[in-house]
Amino acid sequence: MTSNGYAGTTVAGVVEATNDRGIRLNGEWLNVSKFKPLELPPVGAHVSVVVDAKGFLTSVQVLESGVEKTPAVSRHATITRLAVLKAAAAFGASRPDLKSSDVLRIAESWVAWVENDSTQGL
């Protein structure tokens, strides 16, 4: 494959890291040319890239994203969890013997109670 008169080398692998200048693939950083910007894949993506003779990426093809899509948490659920965490923190503030892990356990049990009761149609 040629690009701008330079023969390209194809490299495949899993993206180990990214920054604003390029990606790390197979333990080696591959940079994007400032003259030919490319959209960089996320960490964990399995890709095939072409690198020109000067060492710059000329193309990036995502073979498999490697990023599992997680279900989005609803806005209502987030607001509920934050409100319960705030209440648990206020509860724990007057109890110096409680640790932050205790407050989180309290919040988790309260969230479970709220979610259970909300499904009961209170």
mmCIF file of C-alpha atoms in Angstrom:
data_model
loop_
_atom_site.group_PDB
_atom_site.id
_atom_site.type_symbol
_atom_site.label_atom_id
_atom_site.label_comp_id
_atom_site.label_asym_id
_atom_site.label_seq_id
_atom_site.Cartn_x
_atom_site.Cartn_y
_atom_site.Cartn_z
ATOM 1 C CA MET A 1 0.000 0.000 0.000
ATOM 2 C CA THR A 2 1.353 3.466 -0.806
ATOM 3 C CA SER A 3 0.563 6.871 0.587
ATOM 4 C CA ASN A 4 2.219 10.071 -0.607
ATOM 5 C CA GLY A 5 4.766 7.968 -2.468
ATOM 6 C CA TYR A 6 5.792 6.025 0.628
ATOM 7 C CA ALA A 7 5.182 2.315 1.026
ATOM 8 C CA GLY A 8 2.990 1.549 4.019
ATOM 9 C CA THR A 9 3.250 -1.250 6.523
ATOM 10 C CA THR A 10 0.100 -2.871 7.862
ATOM 11 C CA VAL A 11 0.062 -3.652 11.578
ATOM 12 C CA ALA A 12 -2.739 -5.305 13.532
ATOM 13 C CA GLY A 13 -3.295 -5.527 17.258
ATOM 14 C CA VAL A 14 -5.227 -4.282 20.262
ATOM 15 C CA VAL A 15 -5.012 -0.600 21.181
ATOM 16 C CA GLU A 16 -3.207 -0.495 24.531
ATOM 17 C CA ALA A 17 -3.326 3.273 25.133
ATOM 18 C CA THR A 18 -4.233 6.505 23.388
ATOM 19 C CA ASN A 19 -3.364 10.166 23.673
ATOM 20 C CA ASP A 20 -3.978 13.226 21.513
ATOM 21 C CA ARG A 21 -1.097 12.281 19.180
ATOM 22 C CA GLY A 22 -1.636 8.585 18.549
ATOM 23 C CA ILE A 23 -2.102 5.059 19.839
ATOM 24 C CA ARG A 24 0.085 2.407 21.444
ATOM 25 C CA LEU A 25 -0.185 -0.841 19.533
ATOM 26 C CA ASN A 26 1.863 -3.957 20.327
ATOM 27 C CA GLY A 27 3.973 -1.950 22.784
ATOM 28 C CA GLU A 28 4.882 0.739 20.268
ATOM 29 C CA TRP A 29 3.512 4.283 19.919
ATOM 30 C CA LEU A 30 2.182 5.145 16.468
ATOM 31 C CA ASN A 31 1.519 8.823 15.851
ATOM 32 C CA VAL A 32 -0.943 10.661 13.633
ATOM 33 C CA SER A 33 0.452 13.214 11.219
ATOM 34 C CA LYS A 34 -0.696 16.774 11.867
ATOM 35 C CA PHE A 35 -1.229 16.989 8.099
ATOM 36 C CA LYS A 36 -3.538 13.950 7.946
ATOM 37 C CA PRO A 37 -5.660 13.750 11.115
ATOM 38 C CA LEU A 38 -7.433 10.481 11.823
ATOM 39 C CA GLU A 39 -10.126 9.476 14.284
ATOM 40 C CA LEU A 40 -8.440 7.310 16.889
ATOM 41 C CA PRO A 41 -10.095 4.150 18.225
ATOM 42 C CA PRO A 42 -10.694 3.558 21.938
ATOM 43 C CA VAL A 43 -8.427 1.520 24.184
ATOM 44 C CA GLY A 44 -9.225 -2.170 23.791
ATOM 45 C CA ALA A 45 -10.229 -1.960 20.140
ATOM 46 C CA HIS A 46 -8.757 -4.560 17.796
ATOM 47 C CA VAL A 47 -7.451 -2.630 14.790
ATOM 48 C CA SER A 48 -5.545 -2.882 11.544
ATOM 49 C CA VAL A 49 -3.470 0.220 10.798
ATOM 50 C CA VAL A 50 -1.229 1.372 7.985
ATOM 51 C CA VAL A 51 1.962 3.170 8.937
ATOM 52 C CA ASP A 52 3.962 5.106 6.325
ATOM 53 C CA ALA A 53 7.760 5.000 5.950
ATOM 54 C CA LYS A 54 8.070 8.027 8.247
ATOM 55 C CA GLY A 55 6.231 6.186 11.005
ATOM 56 C CA PHE A 56 2.931 8.049 10.843
ATOM 57 C CA LEU A 57 -0.501 6.439 10.781
ATOM 58 C CA THR A 58 -2.141 6.783 7.385
ATOM 59 C CA SER A 59 -5.250 4.714 8.090
ATOM 60 C CA VAL A 60 -6.964 3.016 11.006
ATOM 61 C CA GLN A 61 -9.566 0.295 10.547
ATOM 62 C CA VAL A 62 -11.407 -0.954 13.628
ATOM 63 C CA LEU A 63 -11.882 -4.707 13.290
ATOM 64 C CA GLU A 64 -13.629 -5.164 16.623
ATOM 65 C CA SER A 65 -14.416 -2.404 19.092
ATOM 66 C CA GLY A 66 -13.468 -4.413 22.166
ATOM 67 C CA VAL A 67 -15.604 -2.004 24.160
ATOM 68 C CA GLU A 68 -18.666 -3.646 25.620
ATOM 69 C CA LYS A 69 -21.689 -1.437 25.700
ATOM 70 C CA THR A 70 -23.209 -1.240 29.142
ATOM 71 C CA PRO A 71 -26.819 -0.302 29.630
ATOM 72 C CA ALA A 72 -27.246 3.358 30.410
ATOM 73 C CA VAL A 73 -28.334 4.156 33.927
ATOM 74 C CA SER A 74 -31.517 6.159 33.875
ATOM 75 C CA ARG A 75 -31.455 9.743 35.079
ATOM 76 C CA HIS A 76 -34.042 8.846 37.712
ATOM 77 C CA ALA A 77 -31.900 6.001 39.081
ATOM 78 C CA THR A 78 -28.839 8.267 39.241
ATOM 79 C CA ILE A 79 -30.751 10.987 41.097
ATOM 80 C CA THR A 80 -32.116 8.403 43.534
ATOM 81 C CA ARG A 81 -28.680 6.927 44.207
ATOM 82 C CA LEU A 82 -27.118 10.354 44.761
ATOM 83 C CA ALA A 83 -29.929 11.432 47.110
ATOM 84 C CA VAL A 84 -29.592 8.239 49.141
ATOM 85 C CA LEU A 85 -25.798 8.612 49.268
ATOM 86 C CA LYS A 86 -26.212 12.178 50.529
ATOM 87 C CA ALA A 87 -28.638 10.995 53.218
ATOM 88 C CA ALA A 88 -26.292 8.176 54.261
ATOM 89 C CA ALA A 89 -23.371 10.619 54.455
ATOM 90 C CA ALA A 90 -25.430 12.968 56.633
ATOM 91 C CA PHE A 91 -26.409 10.006 58.821
ATOM 92 C CA GLY A 92 -22.758 8.966 59.149
ATOM 93 C CA ALA A 93 -21.478 12.501 59.824
ATOM 94 C CA SER A 94 -22.763 12.427 63.394
ATOM 95 C CA ARG A 95 -21.220 9.011 64.015
ATOM 96 C CA PRO A 96 -17.413 9.363 64.168
ATOM 97 C CA ASP A 97 -16.960 5.593 64.516
ATOM 98 C CA LEU A 98 -18.367 4.977 61.002
ATOM 99 C CA LYS A 99 -15.966 4.625 58.089
ATOM 100 C CA SER A 100 -16.702 5.668 54.517
ATOM 101 C CA SER A 101 -17.126 1.998 53.607
ATOM 102 C CA ASP A 102 -19.851 1.783 56.288
ATOM 103 C CA VAL A 103 -21.616 4.796 54.766
ATOM 104 C CA LEU A 104 -21.508 3.148 51.324
ATOM 105 C CA ARG A 105 -22.953 -0.080 52.744
ATOM 106 C CA ILE A 106 -25.739 1.906 54.413
ATOM 107 C CA ALA A 107 -26.443 3.749 51.152
ATOM 108 C CA GLU A 108 -26.568 0.465 49.216
ATOM 109 C CA SER A 109 -29.090 -1.008 51.637
ATOM 110 C CA TRP A 110 -31.201 2.153 51.529
ATOM 111 C CA VAL A 111 -31.148 2.188 47.702
ATOM 112 C CA ALA A 112 -32.293 -1.442 47.727
ATOM 113 C CA TRP A 113 -35.111 -0.496 50.121
ATOM 114 C CA VAL A 114 -36.164 2.474 47.960
ATOM 115 C CA GLU A 115 -36.080 0.419 44.767
ATOM 116 C CA ASN A 116 -37.997 -2.458 46.356
ATOM 117 C CA ASP A 117 -40.665 -0.151 47.785
ATOM 118 C CA SER A 118 -40.956 1.829 44.563
ATOM 119 C CA THR A 119 -41.869 -1.363 42.730
ATOM 120 C CA GLN A 120 -44.559 -2.119 45.319
ATOM 121 C CA GLY A 121 -46.525 0.996 44.353
ATOM 122 C CA LEU A 122 -46.277 2.941 47.600
#
